[in-house]
Amino acid sequence: MKRLLIATVIALAAVACSKETQTTTPAASKEKTYPMTATIVSRDPAKNTVNLDNKEVPGEMGAMKMDYELRGAKAADLPADGTPVVVTVHDVNGSYYITDVKPQK
Ligand SMILES: [Cu+2]
C-alpha cells in the first residue's frame, strides 16, 4: 500500500511538471534551459539528486518541491541545506536536470 502511495505521488509530480510541455512537439529532443530560484531542501549523494523548493518560473515550472538530477557537480559539494540558490534547469522534453547551483546573491 505504501508503495502504491509513493508511485502516485511521483506520478502527480511528473504531471505537474509536464503540464507546460504537452503542447510542444514530442518528436525532436529539444533541450530548453532557464534559471530558477530555489532553496535546497535535501540531497541524495548516492543518486546525486537534490530536492529543491522552487519559486515559480512563469510558463515553465510552477512553485513546487521536487527532486532534480544534478549534473556537473557533486550533491555533497553544494551549499548547505536551507541555502537559497539560483540553478540552471535543463528541460529535455519534460525530463529535468540541473547544473550551475550557486548561492543566491
Ligand atoms: Cu517541478
Short mmCIF file of N, CA and C and ligand atoms in Angstrom, two decimals:
data_model
loop_
_atom_site.label_atom_id
_atom_site.label_comp_id
_atom_site.label_asym_id
_atom_site.label_seq_id
_atom_site.Cartn_x
_atom_site.Cartn_y
_atom_site.Cartn_z
N MET A 1 0.84 -1.21 0.00
CA MET A 1 0.00 0.00 0.00
C MET A 1 0.87 1.25 0.00
N LYS A 2 1.92 1.21 0.80
CA LYS A 2 2.82 2.36 0.85
C LYS A 2 3.48 2.58 -0.51
N ARG A 3 3.81 1.46 -1.16
CA ARG A 3 4.44 1.51 -2.47
C ARG A 3 3.53 2.22 -3.49
N LEU A 4 2.27 1.88 -3.43
CA LEU A 4 1.30 2.48 -4.34
C LEU A 4 1.21 3.98 -4.10
N LEU A 5 1.23 4.37 -2.85
CA LEU A 5 1.13 5.78 -2.49
C LEU A 5 2.32 6.54 -3.04
N ILE A 6 3.51 5.96 -2.88
CA ILE A 6 4.72 6.61 -3.39
C ILE A 6 4.65 6.76 -4.91
N ALA A 7 4.20 5.71 -5.59
CA ALA A 7 4.08 5.76 -7.04
C ALA A 7 3.11 6.86 -7.46
N THR A 8 2.02 6.99 -6.72
CA THR A 8 1.02 8.02 -7.02
C THR A 8 1.61 9.41 -6.84
N VAL A 9 2.37 9.60 -5.78
CA VAL A 9 2.97 10.90 -5.52
C VAL A 9 3.94 11.26 -6.64
N ILE A 10 4.74 10.29 -7.07
CA ILE A 10 5.69 10.53 -8.16
C ILE A 10 4.95 10.86 -9.45
N ALA A 11 3.88 10.13 -9.73
CA ALA A 11 3.09 10.37 -10.94
C ALA A 11 2.51 11.77 -10.92
N LEU A 12 2.02 12.21 -9.78
CA LEU A 12 1.44 13.54 -9.66
C LEU A 12 2.49 14.61 -9.90
N ALA A 13 3.68 14.41 -9.34
CA ALA A 13 4.76 15.38 -9.52
C ALA A 13 5.12 15.48 -11.00
N ALA A 14 5.15 14.35 -11.67
CA ALA A 14 5.51 14.33 -13.09
C ALA A 14 4.46 15.08 -13.90
N VAL A 15 3.21 14.88 -13.57
CA VAL A 15 2.12 15.55 -14.27
C VAL A 15 2.23 17.06 -14.08
N ALA A 16 2.52 17.46 -12.85
CA ALA A 16 2.61 18.89 -12.55
C ALA A 16 3.68 19.55 -13.40
N CYS A 17 4.79 18.84 -13.62
CA CYS A 17 5.90 19.42 -14.35
C CYS A 17 5.73 19.35 -15.86
N SER A 18 4.99 18.36 -16.33
CA SER A 18 4.91 18.20 -17.78
C SER A 18 3.76 18.99 -18.37
N LYS A 19 2.93 19.55 -17.51
CA LYS A 19 1.76 20.30 -17.94
C LYS A 19 2.09 21.32 -19.03
N GLU A 20 3.15 22.08 -18.81
CA GLU A 20 3.51 23.16 -19.72
C GLU A 20 4.10 22.64 -21.03
N THR A 21 4.59 21.41 -21.04
CA THR A 21 5.31 20.93 -22.22
C THR A 21 4.44 20.10 -23.14
N GLN A 22 3.20 19.80 -22.73
CA GLN A 22 2.35 18.92 -23.51
C GLN A 22 2.01 19.48 -24.89
N THR A 23 2.00 20.79 -25.00
CA THR A 23 1.62 21.40 -26.27
C THR A 23 2.78 21.46 -27.26
N THR A 24 3.99 21.19 -26.78
CA THR A 24 5.15 21.25 -27.68
C THR A 24 5.24 19.95 -28.48
N THR A 25 5.94 19.98 -29.57
CA THR A 25 6.10 18.80 -30.44
C THR A 25 6.91 17.73 -29.73
N PRO A 26 6.39 16.54 -29.63
CA PRO A 26 7.13 15.49 -28.92
C PRO A 26 8.22 14.84 -29.75
N ALA A 27 8.25 15.13 -31.04
CA ALA A 27 9.18 14.44 -31.93
C ALA A 27 10.66 14.70 -31.63
N ALA A 28 11.11 15.92 -31.81
CA ALA A 28 12.53 16.22 -31.64
C ALA A 28 12.90 16.31 -30.16
N SER A 29 14.11 15.90 -29.86
CA SER A 29 14.60 16.02 -28.49
C SER A 29 15.18 17.41 -28.32
N LYS A 30 14.35 18.28 -27.78
CA LYS A 30 14.78 19.66 -27.63
C LYS A 30 15.12 19.94 -26.19
N GLU A 31 16.23 20.60 -25.99
CA GLU A 31 16.61 20.96 -24.64
C GLU A 31 16.44 22.45 -24.44
N LYS A 32 15.74 22.77 -23.36
CA LYS A 32 15.46 24.15 -23.04
C LYS A 32 16.13 24.43 -21.70
N THR A 33 16.76 25.57 -21.54
CA THR A 33 17.35 25.87 -20.24
C THR A 33 16.84 27.21 -19.74
N TYR A 34 16.72 27.32 -18.43
CA TYR A 34 16.32 28.59 -17.84
C TYR A 34 16.77 28.64 -16.39
N PRO A 35 16.98 29.86 -15.87
CA PRO A 35 17.39 29.99 -14.48
C PRO A 35 16.19 29.83 -13.54
N MET A 36 16.43 29.31 -12.36
CA MET A 36 15.35 29.11 -11.39
C MET A 36 15.88 29.42 -9.99
N THR A 37 15.06 30.10 -9.22
CA THR A 37 15.40 30.43 -7.84
C THR A 37 14.78 29.38 -6.93
N ALA A 38 15.56 28.88 -5.99
CA ALA A 38 15.07 27.80 -5.13
C ALA A 38 15.82 27.77 -3.81
N THR A 39 15.33 26.96 -2.90
CA THR A 39 16.04 26.70 -1.65
C THR A 39 16.35 25.22 -1.61
N ILE A 40 17.58 24.87 -1.25
CA ILE A 40 17.95 23.47 -1.15
C ILE A 40 17.25 22.86 0.06
N VAL A 41 16.47 21.80 -0.17
CA VAL A 41 15.76 21.14 0.93
C VAL A 41 16.61 20.00 1.47
N SER A 42 17.07 19.14 0.56
CA SER A 42 17.88 17.99 0.94
C SER A 42 18.60 17.48 -0.29
N ARG A 43 19.40 16.46 -0.09
CA ARG A 43 20.16 15.90 -1.22
C ARG A 43 20.37 14.41 -1.01
N ASP A 44 20.64 13.71 -2.11
CA ASP A 44 20.96 12.29 -2.03
C ASP A 44 22.29 12.08 -2.76
N PRO A 45 23.40 12.06 -2.01
CA PRO A 45 24.71 11.93 -2.64
C PRO A 45 24.86 10.65 -3.45
N ALA A 46 24.20 9.57 -3.06
CA ALA A 46 24.30 8.31 -3.78
C ALA A 46 23.71 8.42 -5.18
N LYS A 47 22.55 9.05 -5.28
CA LYS A 47 21.89 9.22 -6.59
C LYS A 47 22.29 10.52 -7.27
N ASN A 48 23.00 11.37 -6.52
CA ASN A 48 23.36 12.72 -6.97
C ASN A 48 22.12 13.53 -7.38
N THR A 49 21.12 13.50 -6.52
CA THR A 49 19.93 14.31 -6.74
C THR A 49 19.81 15.34 -5.62
N VAL A 50 19.10 16.41 -5.92
CA VAL A 50 18.88 17.48 -4.96
C VAL A 50 17.39 17.77 -4.90
N ASN A 51 16.86 17.88 -3.69
CA ASN A 51 15.45 18.26 -3.56
C ASN A 51 15.40 19.77 -3.38
N LEU A 52 14.70 20.44 -4.29
CA LEU A 52 14.60 21.89 -4.26
C LEU A 52 13.16 22.34 -4.03
N ASP A 53 13.03 23.41 -3.25
CA ASP A 53 11.74 24.07 -3.07
C ASP A 53 11.83 25.31 -3.94
N ASN A 54 11.26 25.21 -5.16
CA ASN A 54 11.50 26.29 -6.11
C ASN A 54 10.36 27.29 -6.23
N LYS A 55 10.73 28.50 -6.63
CA LYS A 55 9.74 29.53 -6.92
C LYS A 55 9.22 29.29 -8.33
N GLU A 56 8.09 29.89 -8.63
CA GLU A 56 7.52 29.72 -9.96
C GLU A 56 8.43 30.32 -11.03
N VAL A 57 8.55 29.60 -12.15
CA VAL A 57 9.20 30.14 -13.33
C VAL A 57 8.07 30.26 -14.34
N PRO A 58 7.53 31.47 -14.55
CA PRO A 58 6.33 31.63 -15.38
C PRO A 58 6.46 30.94 -16.74
N GLY A 59 5.47 30.12 -17.06
CA GLY A 59 5.44 29.43 -18.34
C GLY A 59 6.26 28.15 -18.38
N GLU A 60 7.05 27.90 -17.34
CA GLU A 60 7.93 26.73 -17.35
C GLU A 60 7.67 25.76 -16.21
N MET A 61 7.61 26.28 -15.00
CA MET A 61 7.54 25.41 -13.83
C MET A 61 6.81 26.13 -12.72
N GLY A 62 5.84 25.43 -12.14
CA GLY A 62 5.12 26.01 -11.02
C GLY A 62 5.99 25.97 -9.78
N ALA A 63 5.58 26.70 -8.75
CA ALA A 63 6.29 26.64 -7.48
C ALA A 63 6.03 25.26 -6.88
N MET A 64 7.09 24.53 -6.58
CA MET A 64 6.92 23.18 -6.05
C MET A 64 8.21 22.68 -5.42
N LYS A 65 8.06 21.57 -4.74
CA LYS A 65 9.22 20.91 -4.15
C LYS A 65 9.43 19.63 -4.93
N MET A 66 10.59 19.44 -5.52
CA MET A 66 10.84 18.20 -6.24
C MET A 66 12.32 17.86 -6.33
N ASP A 67 12.61 16.60 -6.67
CA ASP A 67 13.98 16.14 -6.82
C ASP A 67 14.48 16.41 -8.22
N TYR A 68 15.70 16.87 -8.30
CA TYR A 68 16.35 17.09 -9.60
C TYR A 68 17.65 16.32 -9.65
N GLU A 69 17.94 15.75 -10.80
CA GLU A 69 19.24 15.15 -11.02
C GLU A 69 20.24 16.29 -11.17
N LEU A 70 21.36 16.16 -10.48
CA LEU A 70 22.41 17.18 -10.56
C LEU A 70 23.51 16.71 -11.50
N ARG A 71 23.89 17.55 -12.45
CA ARG A 71 24.98 17.20 -13.36
C ARG A 71 26.09 18.23 -13.25
N GLY A 72 27.30 17.79 -13.47
CA GLY A 72 28.46 18.68 -13.48
C GLY A 72 28.97 19.06 -12.10
N ALA A 73 28.41 18.45 -11.07
CA ALA A 73 28.84 18.74 -9.70
C ALA A 73 28.38 17.60 -8.80
N LYS A 74 28.95 17.55 -7.60
CA LYS A 74 28.53 16.53 -6.64
C LYS A 74 27.55 17.14 -5.65
N ALA A 75 26.48 16.42 -5.40
CA ALA A 75 25.47 16.90 -4.46
C ALA A 75 26.09 17.25 -3.11
N ALA A 76 27.08 16.46 -2.71
CA ALA A 76 27.71 16.66 -1.40
C ALA A 76 28.47 17.99 -1.34
N ASP A 77 28.89 18.51 -2.49
CA ASP A 77 29.68 19.74 -2.53
C ASP A 77 28.83 21.01 -2.59
N LEU A 78 27.52 20.86 -2.70
CA LEU A 78 26.64 22.04 -2.80
C LEU A 78 26.55 22.76 -1.46
N PRO A 79 26.07 24.03 -1.50
CA PRO A 79 25.85 24.75 -0.25
C PRO A 79 24.92 23.96 0.68
N ALA A 80 24.96 24.26 1.96
CA ALA A 80 24.18 23.53 2.96
C ALA A 80 22.68 23.55 2.67
N ASP A 81 21.98 22.54 3.16
CA ASP A 81 20.52 22.51 3.04
C ASP A 81 19.98 23.79 3.69
N GLY A 82 18.95 24.36 3.06
CA GLY A 82 18.38 25.60 3.59
C GLY A 82 18.94 26.84 2.89
N THR A 83 19.96 26.66 2.06
CA THR A 83 20.57 27.79 1.36
C THR A 83 19.74 28.17 0.13
N PRO A 84 19.41 29.49 0.00
CA PRO A 84 18.73 29.93 -1.23
C PRO A 84 19.74 29.94 -2.37
N VAL A 85 19.35 29.37 -3.49
CA VAL A 85 20.26 29.27 -4.63
C VAL A 85 19.59 29.66 -5.94
N VAL A 86 20.41 29.87 -6.95
CA VAL A 86 19.93 30.02 -8.32
C VAL A 86 20.54 28.86 -9.10
N VAL A 87 19.73 28.14 -9.84
CA VAL A 87 20.22 26.99 -10.60
C VAL A 87 19.84 27.16 -12.07
N THR A 88 20.48 26.41 -12.93
CA THR A 88 20.06 26.34 -14.32
C THR A 88 19.28 25.05 -14.50
N VAL A 89 18.03 25.15 -14.95
CA VAL A 89 17.21 23.97 -15.21
C VAL A 89 17.35 23.59 -16.68
N HIS A 90 17.57 22.32 -16.93
CA HIS A 90 17.60 21.80 -18.29
C HIS A 90 16.34 20.95 -18.46
N ASP A 91 15.50 21.32 -19.40
CA ASP A 91 14.26 20.61 -19.67
C ASP A 91 14.40 19.91 -21.01
N VAL A 92 14.55 18.59 -20.95
CA VAL A 92 14.68 17.81 -22.17
C VAL A 92 13.38 17.05 -22.36
N ASN A 93 12.50 17.61 -23.17
CA ASN A 93 11.18 17.01 -23.40
C ASN A 93 10.46 16.63 -22.12
N GLY A 94 10.52 17.50 -21.14
CA GLY A 94 9.78 17.24 -19.90
C GLY A 94 10.54 16.45 -18.87
N SER A 95 11.79 16.06 -19.14
CA SER A 95 12.55 15.47 -18.05
C SER A 95 13.65 16.46 -17.71
N TYR A 96 13.87 16.58 -16.41
CA TYR A 96 14.67 17.69 -15.92
C TYR A 96 15.98 17.29 -15.27
N TYR A 97 16.97 18.15 -15.42
CA TYR A 97 18.16 18.05 -14.58
C TYR A 97 18.67 19.45 -14.37
N ILE A 98 19.54 19.62 -13.39
CA ILE A 98 20.04 20.96 -13.09
C ILE A 98 21.56 21.01 -13.11
N THR A 99 22.07 22.22 -13.39
CA THR A 99 23.50 22.49 -13.33
C THR A 99 23.70 23.86 -12.69
N ASP A 100 24.95 24.24 -12.48
CA ASP A 100 25.29 25.60 -12.00
C ASP A 100 24.50 26.04 -10.77
N VAL A 101 24.60 25.28 -9.72
CA VAL A 101 23.91 25.65 -8.47
C VAL A 101 24.77 26.68 -7.74
N LYS A 102 24.24 27.91 -7.63
CA LYS A 102 25.02 28.98 -6.99
C LYS A 102 24.21 29.64 -5.88
N PRO A 103 24.88 29.97 -4.77
CA PRO A 103 24.17 30.67 -3.70
C PRO A 103 23.59 31.97 -4.24
N GLN A 104 22.38 32.30 -3.79
CA GLN A 104 21.71 33.50 -4.28
C GLN A 104 22.38 34.74 -3.70
N LYS A 105 22.54 35.77 -4.52
CA LYS A 105 23.19 36.99 -4.02
C LYS A 105 22.16 37.96 -3.49
CU CU B 1 8.73 20.86 -10.79
#
